[in-house]
Coordinates of C-alpha atoms in Angstrom, one line a residue:
X29 CA 84.1 -34.9 71.6
X30 CA 83.4 -35.9 75.2
X31 CA 83.6 -39.6 74.3
X32 CA 87.0 -39.0 72.7
X33 CA 88.2 -37.0 75.6
X34 CA 87.2 -39.5 78.3
X35 CA 87.7 -42.7 76.2
X36 CA 89.5 -45.6 78.0
X37 CA 91.3 -47.5 75.4
X38 CA 91.7 -50.6 77.6
X39 CA 88.0 -51.2 77.4
X40 CA 87.2 -51.1 73.7
X41 CA 83.9 -52.8 73.9
X42 CA 82.5 -50.3 76.3
X43 CA 83.9 -47.5 74.2
X44 CA 82.3 -48.9 71.1
X45 CA 78.9 -49.4 72.7
X46 CA 78.9 -46.0 74.2
X47 CA 80.1 -44.4 71.0
X48 CA 77.5 -46.1 68.8
X49 CA 74.7 -45.3 71.3
X50 CA 75.7 -41.7 71.4
X51 CA 76.1 -41.5 67.6
X52 CA 72.6 -43.0 67.1
X53 CA 71.2 -40.6 69.6
X54 CA 72.8 -37.7 67.9
X55 CA 71.9 -38.9 64.4
X56 CA 68.3 -39.4 65.6
X57 CA 68.2 -36.0 67.0
X58 CA 69.6 -34.6 63.8
X59 CA 67.0 -36.3 61.6
X60 CA 64.6 -33.6 62.6
X61 CA 66.6 -31.1 60.5
X62 CA 68.1 -33.5 58.0
X63 CA 66.1 -31.7 55.3
X64 CA 68.6 -28.9 55.4
X65 CA 71.8 -30.5 54.0
X66 CA 74.3 -27.6 54.9
X67 CA 73.3 -27.7 58.5
X68 CA 73.8 -31.5 58.6
X69 CA 77.3 -31.2 57.1
X70 CA 78.4 -28.4 59.5
X71 CA 77.0 -30.0 62.6
X72 CA 77.7 -33.7 61.9
X73 CA 80.8 -34.0 59.9
X74 CA 83.4 -32.4 62.3
X75 CA 82.6 -34.6 65.4
X76 CA 81.9 -37.7 63.4
X77 CA 85.1 -37.5 61.4
X78 CA 87.1 -36.7 64.6
X79 CA 85.7 -39.7 66.3
X80 CA 86.2 -41.9 63.3
X81 CA 89.8 -40.8 63.0
X82 CA 90.5 -41.3 66.8
X83 CA 89.0 -44.8 66.7
X84 CA 90.9 -45.6 63.6
X85 CA 94.2 -44.6 65.2
X86 CA 93.7 -47.0 68.1
X87 CA 94.5 -49.8 65.7
X88 CA 92.4 -52.4 67.5
X89 CA 89.8 -54.3 65.5
X90 CA 87.0 -53.2 67.6
X91 CA 88.0 -49.6 67.2
X92 CA 88.4 -50.2 63.5
X93 CA 84.9 -51.7 63.3
X94 CA 83.5 -48.8 65.4
X95 CA 85.3 -46.3 63.2
X96 CA 84.0 -48.0 60.0
X97 CA 80.5 -48.2 61.4
X98 CA 80.6 -44.6 62.4
X99 CA 81.9 -43.5 59.0
X100 CA 79.1 -45.4 57.3
X101 CA 76.5 -43.9 59.6
X102 CA 77.8 -40.5 58.8
X103 CA 77.7 -41.1 55.1
X104 CA 74.2 -42.6 55.4
X105 CA 73.1 -39.5 57.3
X106 CA 74.5 -37.1 54.7
X107 CA 72.9 -39.2 51.8
X108 CA 69.6 -39.5 53.7
X109 CA 69.7 -35.8 54.4
X110 CA 70.2 -35.0 50.7
X111 CA 67.3 -37.3 49.6
X112 CA 65.1 -36.1 52.4
X113 CA 65.9 -32.5 51.5
X114 CA 64.9 -33.2 47.9
X115 CA 61.7 -34.9 48.9
X116 CA 60.8 -32.1 51.3
X117 CA 61.7 -29.4 48.7
X118 CA 59.6 -31.3 46.1
X119 CA 56.8 -31.6 48.6
X120 CA 57.0 -27.9 49.5
X121 CA 57.1 -27.0 45.8
X122 CA 54.0 -29.2 45.1
X123 CA 52.3 -27.8 48.1
X124 CA 53.0 -24.3 46.9
X125 CA 51.8 -25.2 43.4
X126 CA 48.7 -26.9 44.8
X127 CA 48.0 -23.8 46.9
X128 CA 48.5 -21.6 43.8
X129 CA 46.2 -23.9 41.8
X130 CA 43.7 -23.9 44.6
X131 CA 43.7 -20.1 44.7
X132 CA 43.4 -20.0 40.9
X133 CA 40.5 -22.5 41.2
X134 CA 38.9 -20.5 43.9
X135 CA 39.3 -17.3 41.8
X136 CA 37.9 -19.1 38.7
X137 CA 35.1 -20.5 40.8
X138 CA 34.4 -17.0 42.2
X139 CA 34.5 -15.6 38.6
X140 CA 32.2 -18.4 37.5
X141 CA 29.8 -17.6 40.3
X142 CA 29.9 -13.9 39.4
X143 CA 29.5 -14.7 35.7
X144 CA 26.6 -17.0 36.6
X145 CA 25.0 -14.3 38.7
X146 CA 25.5 -11.7 35.9
X147 CA 24.1 -14.2 33.3
X148 CA 21.1 -14.8 35.6
X149 CA 20.6 -11.1 36.0
X150 CA 21.0 -10.5 32.3
X151 CA 18.5 -13.3 31.6
X152 CA 16.2 -11.7 34.1
X153 CA 16.7 -8.3 32.5
X154 CA 16.3 -9.8 29.0
X155 CA 13.1 -11.5 30.1
X156 CA 11.9 -8.2 31.6
X157 CA 12.9 -6.3 28.5
X158 CA 11.2 -9.0 26.3
X159 CA 8.1 -8.8 28.4
X160 CA 8.2 -5.0 28.2
X161 CA 8.8 -5.1 24.4
X162 CA 5.8 -7.4 24.0
X163 CA 3.8 -5.0 26.1
X164 CA 5.0 -2.1 24.1
X165 CA 4.4 -3.9 20.8
X166 CA 0.9 -4.9 22.0
X167 CA 0.2 -1.4 23.0
X168 CA 1.5 -0.1 19.7
X169 CA -0.6 -2.6 17.7
X170 CA -3.6 -1.6 19.7
X171 CA -2.9 2.0 19.2
X172 CA -2.3 1.4 15.4
X173 CA -5.6 -0.5 15.3
X174 CA -7.4 2.4 17.0
X175 CA -5.8 4.9 14.6
X176 CA -6.7 2.7 11.6
X177 CA -10.3 2.4 12.8
X178 CA -10.4 6.2 13.5
X179 CA -8.9 6.8 10.1
X180 CA -11.5 4.6 8.5
X181 CA -14.3 6.4 10.4
X182 CA -12.9 9.7 9.3
X183 CA -12.6 8.5 5.7
X184 CA -16.1 7.2 5.8
X185 CA -17.4 10.5 7.3
X186 CA -15.4 12.4 4.6
X187 CA -16.8 10.1 1.9
X188 CA -20.4 10.6 3.2
X189 CA -19.9 14.3 3.4
X190 CA -18.4 14.6 -0.1
X191 CA -21.0 12.4 -1.7
X192 CA -23.8 14.2 0.1
X193 CA -22.4 17.6 -0.8
X194 CA -21.9 16.5 -4.4
X195 CA -25.4 15.0 -4.6
X196 CA -27.1 18.0 -3.0
X197 CA -25.2 20.5 -5.2
X198 CA -25.8 18.6 -8.5
X199 CA -29.5 18.3 -7.8
X200 CA -30.3 22.0 -8.3
X201 CA -27.8 22.3 -11.1
X202 CA -29.6 19.5 -12.9
X203 CA -32.9 21.3 -12.4
X204 CA -31.4 24.6 -13.6
X205 CA -30.0 22.9 -16.7
X206 CA -33.3 21.3 -17.6
X207 CA -35.3 24.5 -17.1
X208 CA -32.7 26.4 -19.1
X209 CA -33.1 24.1 -22.1
X210 CA -36.9 24.3 -21.8
X211 CA -36.8 28.1 -21.8
X212 CA -34.5 28.1 -24.8
X213 CA -37.0 25.9 -26.7
X214 CA -39.9 28.3 -25.9
X215 CA -41.0 29.8 -29.2
X216 CA -41.6 33.1 -27.5
X217 CA -37.9 33.4 -26.6
X218 CA -36.3 32.1 -29.8
X219 CA -36.4 35.6 -31.4
X220 CA -35.4 37.4 -28.2
X221 CA -31.7 37.8 -28.6
X222 CA -30.8 39.2 -25.1
X223 CA -32.9 36.6 -23.4
X224 CA -31.2 33.7 -25.3
X225 CA -27.8 35.2 -24.5
X226 CA -28.8 35.5 -20.9
X227 CA -29.9 31.8 -20.9
X228 CA -26.6 30.8 -22.6
X229 CA -24.7 32.7 -19.9
X230 CA -26.7 31.0 -17.2
X231 CA -26.0 27.6 -18.8
X232 CA -22.2 28.4 -19.1
X233 CA -22.1 29.4 -15.4
X234 CA -24.1 26.4 -14.4
X235 CA -21.7 24.1 -16.4
X236 CA -18.6 25.8 -14.9
X237 CA -19.9 25.2 -11.4
X238 CA -20.8 21.6 -12.2
X239 CA -17.4 21.0 -13.8
X240 CA -15.6 22.4 -10.8
X241 CA -17.6 20.4 -8.3
X242 CA -17.1 17.3 -10.5
X243 CA -13.4 17.9 -10.5
X244 CA -13.2 18.0 -6.7
X245 CA -15.3 14.9 -6.5
X246 CA -13.2 13.1 -9.1
X247 CA -10.0 13.8 -7.1
X248 CA -11.6 12.0 -4.2
X249 CA -13.3 9.3 -6.2
X250 CA -10.5 8.3 -8.6
X251 CA -7.9 8.4 -5.8
X252 CA -9.6 5.4 -4.2
X253 CA -10.7 3.7 -7.5
X254 CA -8.9 0.4 -8.4
X255 CA -8.4 0.3 -12.2
X256 CA -10.1 -2.6 -14.0
X257 CA -8.0 -3.3 -17.1
X258 CA -9.8 -4.7 -20.1
X259 CA -9.8 -4.5 -23.9
X260 CA -11.1 -1.0 -24.8
X261 CA -12.3 -0.2 -28.3
X262 CA -10.6 3.1 -29.2
X263 CA -13.2 3.7 -31.9
X264 CA -16.1 3.3 -29.5
X265 CA -14.4 5.5 -27.0
X266 CA -13.7 8.3 -29.4
X267 CA -17.3 8.1 -30.7
X268 CA -18.5 8.7 -27.1
X269 CA -16.1 11.7 -26.9
X270 CA -17.5 13.1 -30.2
X271 CA -21.1 12.7 -29.0
X272 CA -20.4 14.8 -25.9
X273 CA -18.1 17.5 -27.3
X274 CA -19.0 18.0 -31.0
X275 CA -22.0 20.2 -30.3
X276 CA -20.4 22.3 -27.6
X277 CA -17.4 22.9 -29.9
X278 CA -19.5 23.9 -32.8
X279 CA -21.6 26.2 -30.6
X280 CA -18.5 28.4 -30.3
X281 CA -17.5 28.1 -33.9
X282 CA -14.7 25.5 -33.4
X283 CA -14.1 22.6 -35.7
X284 CA -14.2 19.2 -34.0
X285 CA -12.8 16.2 -36.0
X286 CA -12.0 12.6 -35.3
X287 CA -10.3 10.2 -37.6
X288 CA -12.4 7.0 -37.1
X289 CA -10.9 5.2 -40.1
X290 CA -7.5 5.2 -38.4
X291 CA -8.7 3.8 -35.1
X292 CA -11.5 1.4 -36.1
X293 CA -9.4 -1.7 -35.3
X294 CA -7.4 -0.4 -32.4
X295 CA -7.9 -1.8 -28.8
X296 CA -6.1 -0.8 -25.7
X297 CA -5.6 -2.5 -22.4
X298 CA -7.1 0.1 -20.0
X299 CA -9.9 1.0 -17.6
X300 CA -12.7 2.3 -19.8
X301 CA -14.1 4.8 -17.3
X302 CA -10.7 6.2 -16.3
X303 CA -9.4 6.5 -19.9
X304 CA -12.7 8.2 -20.9
X305 CA -12.3 10.7 -18.1
X306 CA -8.7 11.4 -19.2
X307 CA -9.8 12.2 -22.7
X308 CA -12.8 14.2 -21.5
X309 CA -10.6 16.4 -19.4
X310 CA -8.1 16.9 -22.2
X311 CA -10.8 17.7 -24.8
X312 CA -12.6 20.0 -22.4
X313 CA -9.4 21.8 -21.7
X314 CA -8.6 22.1 -25.4
X315 CA -12.1 23.6 -26.1
X316 CA -11.7 26.0 -23.1
X317 CA -8.4 27.5 -24.3
X318 CA -9.1 27.5 -28.1
X319 CA -10.7 30.7 -29.5
X320 CA -10.5 29.9 -33.2
X321 CA -9.6 26.9 -35.4
X322 CA -10.5 23.6 -33.8
X323 CA -9.7 20.3 -32.1
X324 CA -8.6 17.1 -33.9
X325 CA -8.4 13.7 -32.2
X326 CA -6.6 10.7 -33.7
X327 CA -4.8 7.5 -32.7
X328 CA -2.0 5.5 -34.1
X329 CA -1.0 1.9 -33.4
X330 CA 2.4 0.4 -32.9
X331 CA 3.5 -3.2 -32.3
X332 CA 2.9 -3.3 -28.6
X333 CA 1.4 0.2 -27.8
X334 CA -1.0 2.8 -29.2
X335 CA -1.1 6.5 -28.9
X336 CA -4.1 8.8 -28.7
X337 CA -3.4 12.5 -29.7
X338 CA -5.5 15.6 -29.1
X339 CA -4.4 18.6 -31.1
X340 CA -5.8 22.1 -30.6
X341 CA -5.1 25.5 -32.2
X342 CA -5.2 27.4 -29.0
X343 CA -2.8 30.0 -27.6
X344 CA -0.3 27.4 -26.5
X345 CA 1.6 27.1 -23.2
X346 CA 4.8 28.9 -22.2
X347 CA 7.8 26.6 -21.4
X348 CA 7.9 27.9 -17.8
X349 CA 4.4 26.7 -17.2
X350 CA 4.8 23.1 -18.6
X351 CA 5.1 21.7 -15.1
X352 CA 2.7 24.0 -13.3
X353 CA -0.3 23.1 -15.4
X354 CA -0.4 19.7 -13.7
X355 CA -0.7 21.3 -10.2
X356 CA -4.1 21.5 -8.5
X357 CA -6.0 24.7 -8.9
X358 CA -3.4 26.2 -11.3
X359 CA -4.7 27.9 -14.4
X360 CA -2.7 29.4 -17.3
X361 CA -5.4 32.0 -17.8
X362 CA -7.0 33.1 -14.5
X363 CA -9.9 34.6 -16.4
X364 CA -10.8 31.2 -17.9
X365 CA -13.7 29.2 -16.5
X366 CA -13.1 26.3 -14.2
X367 CA -11.0 25.9 -11.1
X368 CA -7.9 24.3 -12.5
X369 CA -8.4 20.6 -11.7
X370 CA -8.7 19.1 -15.3
X371 CA -5.0 18.3 -15.9
X372 CA -4.2 17.3 -12.3
X373 CA -7.0 14.7 -12.6
X374 CA -5.5 13.6 -15.9
X375 CA -2.1 13.2 -14.2
X376 CA -3.6 11.2 -11.3
X377 CA -5.5 8.8 -13.5
X378 CA -2.6 8.2 -15.9
X379 CA -0.3 7.4 -12.9
X380 CA -2.8 4.9 -11.6
X381 CA -3.2 3.1 -15.0
X382 CA -0.4 0.6 -15.5
X383 CA 1.6 1.1 -18.7
X384 CA 0.0 4.5 -19.5
X385 CA 2.1 7.6 -20.1
X386 CA 1.2 11.2 -20.7
X387 CA 3.2 13.6 -22.8
X388 CA 2.5 16.9 -24.5
X389 CA 4.1 19.5 -26.8
X390 CA 3.1 23.1 -26.9
X391 CA 4.3 26.4 -28.4
X392 CA 3.0 29.9 -27.8
X393 CA 0.8 30.9 -30.7
X394 CA 0.8 27.4 -32.3
X395 CA -1.4 25.3 -30.0
X396 CA -0.8 22.1 -28.1
X397 CA -0.8 18.4 -28.6
X398 CA -1.5 16.1 -25.6
X399 CA -0.8 12.4 -26.1
X400 CA -1.8 9.3 -24.1
X401 CA 0.3 6.1 -24.7
X402 CA -1.1 2.8 -23.5
X403 CA -0.6 -1.0 -24.1
X404 CA -2.2 -2.4 -27.2
X405 CA -4.2 -5.6 -27.1
X406 CA -6.3 -7.8 -29.3
X407 CA -10.0 -7.1 -29.7
X408 CA -12.2 -9.3 -27.5
X409 CA -14.4 -12.0 -29.0
X410 CA -18.0 -10.8 -28.7
X411 CA -21.4 -12.2 -29.6
X412 CA -23.6 -10.4 -32.1
X413 CA -25.2 -7.5 -30.3
X414 CA -26.7 -5.8 -33.3
X415 CA -30.3 -5.9 -31.8
X416 CA -29.2 -3.9 -28.8
X417 CA -26.9 -1.4 -30.6
X418 CA -28.2 2.1 -31.4
X419 CA -27.1 4.1 -34.3
X420 CA -25.3 7.3 -33.7
X421 CA -28.0 9.4 -35.3
X422 CA -30.4 11.2 -33.0
X423 CA -33.7 9.4 -32.6
X424 CA -36.8 11.6 -32.5
X425 CA -38.4 11.7 -29.1
X426 CA -41.8 12.9 -30.3
X427 CA -44.5 10.6 -28.9
X428 CA -42.1 8.6 -26.7
X429 CA -43.6 7.3 -23.5
X430 CA -41.2 8.4 -20.7
X431 CA -41.4 7.6 -17.0
X432 CA -39.3 9.7 -14.7
X433 CA -38.5 8.5 -11.2
X434 CA -37.0 11.2 -9.0
X435 CA -37.4 12.2 -5.4
X436 CA -36.2 15.8 -5.8
X437 CA -39.2 17.8 -6.9
X438 CA -37.1 20.5 -8.6
X439 CA -35.2 18.0 -10.7
X440 CA -38.4 16.0 -11.4
X441 CA -40.3 19.1 -12.6
X442 CA -37.3 20.2 -14.7
X443 CA -37.1 16.8 -16.4
X444 CA -40.8 16.6 -17.0
X445 CA -40.7 20.1 -18.6
X446 CA -37.6 19.2 -20.6
X447 CA -38.9 16.0 -22.2
X448 CA -42.5 17.4 -22.7
X449 CA -40.9 20.2 -24.6
X450 CA -39.3 17.6 -26.8
X451 CA -42.7 16.0 -27.6
X452 CA -42.5 13.1 -25.1
X453 CA -45.4 11.7 -23.1
X454 CA -44.0 12.1 -19.6
X455 CA -45.2 10.4 -16.4
X456 CA -43.5 11.1 -13.0
X457 CA -43.0 9.2 -9.8
X458 CA -41.2 10.1 -6.6
X459 CA -41.1 6.5 -5.2
X460 CA -41.9 2.9 -5.9
X461 CA -45.5 3.3 -4.8
X462 CA -46.1 6.0 -7.4
X463 CA -44.3 3.9 -10.0
X464 CA -46.5 0.9 -9.1
X465 CA -49.6 3.0 -9.6
X466 CA -48.4 4.3 -13.0
X467 CA -47.7 0.8 -14.2
X468 CA -51.1 -0.5 -13.0
X469 CA -52.8 2.4 -14.8
X470 CA -51.5 1.2 -18.1
X471 CA -50.3 -2.4 -17.6
X472 CA -50.0 -3.2 -21.3
X473 CA -48.1 -0.2 -22.3
X474 CA -44.3 -0.6 -21.7
X475 CA -42.5 2.8 -21.5
X476 CA -40.0 3.6 -24.2
X477 CA -37.5 4.6 -21.5
X478 CA -37.4 5.0 -17.7
X479 CA -35.3 7.8 -16.3
X480 CA -34.5 7.1 -12.7
X481 CA -32.3 8.5 -9.9
X482 CA -30.4 5.8 -8.2
X483 CA -30.7 7.0 -4.6
X484 CA -34.3 7.5 -3.7
X485 CA -35.9 8.0 -0.3
X486 CA -36.7 5.4 2.4
X487 CA -33.7 3.2 1.3
X488 CA -35.3 2.7 -2.2
X489 CA -32.8 2.6 -5.1
X490 CA -32.7 2.3 -8.8
X491 CA -32.2 -1.4 -8.5
X492 CA -35.7 -1.6 -7.0
X493 CA -37.0 0.4 -9.9
X494 CA -35.4 -2.0 -12.4
X495 CA -36.8 -5.0 -10.5
X496 CA -40.3 -3.6 -10.5
X497 CA -40.1 -2.8 -14.2
X498 CA -38.8 -6.2 -15.1
X499 CA -41.6 -7.9 -13.1
X500 CA -44.4 -6.1 -14.8
X501 CA -42.9 -6.0 -18.3
X502 CA -41.3 -9.5 -18.4
X503 CA -42.4 -9.9 -22.1
X504 CA -40.0 -7.2 -23.3
X505 CA -36.9 -5.2 -22.4
X506 CA -37.4 -1.6 -21.1
X507 CA -34.4 0.7 -21.4
X508 CA -33.4 2.4 -18.2
X509 CA -31.3 5.5 -17.9
X510 CA -29.9 6.2 -14.4
X511 CA -29.7 9.9 -14.0
X512 CA -27.9 10.3 -10.8
X513 CA -25.2 12.3 -8.9
X514 CA -24.2 9.0 -7.2
X515 CA -22.0 6.9 -9.4
X516 CA -21.6 4.0 -7.0
X517 CA -24.1 2.0 -9.0
X518 CA -23.4 -1.8 -9.0
X519 CA -21.7 -3.0 -12.1
X520 CA -24.0 -6.0 -12.3
X521 CA -26.9 -3.7 -12.7
X522 CA -25.3 -1.7 -15.5
X523 CA -24.1 -4.9 -17.2
X524 CA -27.7 -5.8 -18.2
X525 CA -28.9 -4.9 -21.8
X526 CA -30.2 -1.4 -22.3
X527 CA -28.9 0.1 -19.1
X528 CA -27.3 3.5 -19.2
X529 CA -25.9 6.0 -16.8
X530 CA -25.7 9.8 -17.0
X531 CA -24.2 12.1 -14.4
X532 CA -26.4 14.8 -13.0
X533 CA -25.7 18.4 -13.4
X534 CA -23.2 18.3 -16.2
X535 CA -25.0 18.8 -19.5
X536 CA -28.7 18.4 -20.3
X537 CA -27.8 17.9 -24.0
X538 CA -25.8 14.8 -23.0
X539 CA -28.9 13.4 -21.1
X540 CA -31.1 14.0 -24.1
X541 CA -28.6 12.2 -26.4
X542 CA -28.5 9.3 -23.9
X543 CA -32.3 9.1 -23.8
X544 CA -32.5 9.2 -27.6
X545 CA -30.0 6.3 -27.8
X546 CA -32.0 4.3 -25.2
X547 CA -35.3 4.9 -27.0
X548 CA -33.9 3.9 -30.4
X549 CA -32.2 0.8 -28.9
X550 CA -35.4 -0.3 -27.2
X551 CA -37.4 0.2 -30.4
X552 CA -34.9 -1.9 -32.3
X553 CA -35.2 -4.7 -29.8
X554 CA -39.0 -4.6 -29.9
X555 CA -38.9 -4.6 -33.7
X556 CA -36.7 -7.7 -33.6
X557 CA -39.0 -9.4 -31.1
X558 CA -42.0 -8.8 -33.4
X559 CA -40.1 -10.2 -36.4
X560 CA -39.0 -13.3 -34.5
X561 CA -42.6 -13.9 -33.3
X562 CA -43.9 -13.5 -36.9
X563 CA -41.3 -16.0 -38.2
X564 CA -42.0 -18.5 -35.5
X565 CA -45.8 -18.4 -36.1

C-alpha cells in the first residue's frame, strides 16, 4: 500500500524494481504460513490485487509487465500455499497415524512382554506343579508299595495263624476219632448200649467241631485258590461221594442212591477238588436236614452242558429263606449241628468256577433239589491204568503191614490202636530217623501202606518220607496215604502212582476206606509184577 501511495510514475523502472523486491520480500515472509490457505488469501490478495490494478492503470509497458508479474506471483503463492497445505496436512495425518501405530505397537509390545512374563511364570508354575506331582506320585507309589507289603505280611501272618490253628485243632480231633472207633470195636462194649450211644454222641460232636473248623478254613483256602479246569469224570466223582456219605446216611436210616448208569460217560470241565467240595457240602447239608426218606444224586447231559442234581426228602426251605441260606453262619434250624458255612462255601466255589451255576427248588414239607450246571467236555485219552486201580469193595486189612509216621503222639497212638484193632501189623515212627531204623530192621519186607503226616518236625516233610521209602524199596511201589491237616501238598508228589491224601479230623471211617483202597491197589500192583516176572523168565 505504501508503494502505491508514494509511487512516482515518472520513474517506472524504479517503481518496478522496488515493487518486485517488496513483493518477493512479502511473499518470502508469507511462505512460513503458506500451509494455511485462508490466511494467505486474506493477507496477500487485497494488497497484491490493489498493486496489480494500480500498475495496470498506469498503461505503461513497464507497469503492465510489473502488474502481470505481480499477478503471476500472487497466483503462484496461492497455488503453492494450497499444495503446501495439502502436503503439510498429509504429513501431519501420517505423523498422527504413525504416532497412533507406534502407540499401538508399544501397547502390543507391552502386552507381548506381559504375556511372555505370564507364560514364563505359568511354565515355571507348571514345572513346579509337575515336579510336585511327580513327588506326590512317587510318595503315593512308595506308600502303596509299603501298604502292599504290609498287607502281604498281614496275609502271611493270618495264613500262618489259620493254618496253625487248623492243624493244632485237627490233631486232637483226629486222635479222638481214632480212639472212639477203637473203643466201639472193643468186644466188651459192643453189648453196652449206653456206652455205644455215648461214643456215638462223642463222635457226632467231634465231627461237628471238625466240620465247623473245616468250613472256616475252607472260606480262607478257597478264596485264594485258583481254579484248575480239566476234564472231570462225573462217574468217578459221584463214586467218591458215595464212598464218603453212604455209610453215614445209612447209620441214621436214610437211603442213599446214585444213578451211575446215567453218568458213566459224562465229563465236565471243572476243578475236581472244588467241584467235589461243592457236592460234599450239598450232600452233607441234605443228610443234616433229612430225618426220613433219603438222598438221591443223579446227572443229566445236554449238548454243551451237564447238570448234577441232589434231591432230598427233608423238611424243605421256606421262600423267605431262599436267599438267607447262602449267608455266612445262617442256619434254617438253629438246633441243627454245624455253624452255617456249608452253603456259603458252595456259593463261593461256584462263583469262582467259570461257566458253573447253582440253582435250587424247595417246598416246605416236600424236600429240596440243588443243581450244579457246568460245561460239558470230551473224556480225556488215558493210558491203561488197570494195575493201579482199586475196586470199590472194601479190602480186608487183617495182616496188613502198616507203617505210621506222625510227630503228634496222641494221633500216633490213636492210629496205632485203630489199625491194630482192625488186624494190622503196625509200626510207628515220629521222624525220618525212626523210619530209617524200621526199614533197616526188615529191609526185605515192603509195607503194604505207609500212613504219614506231611508236616513233621525239624523241617521234615512227607516228601522226605516218600523219598526214603522209594530209595529202600526201589524194586516195588509202596502206597502212601498222607493223613494231614495241611493240604498244601505239592501236586507233583500226589501225581505219582498210589499216592493218596486224607484230611485229618473229619472221619476215621474215611481214612480206613482210603487205607483199604491203598492196600488193595498195592497188592494188585505186586501181583502184576510177579506175573510179569514169571512170564519174562
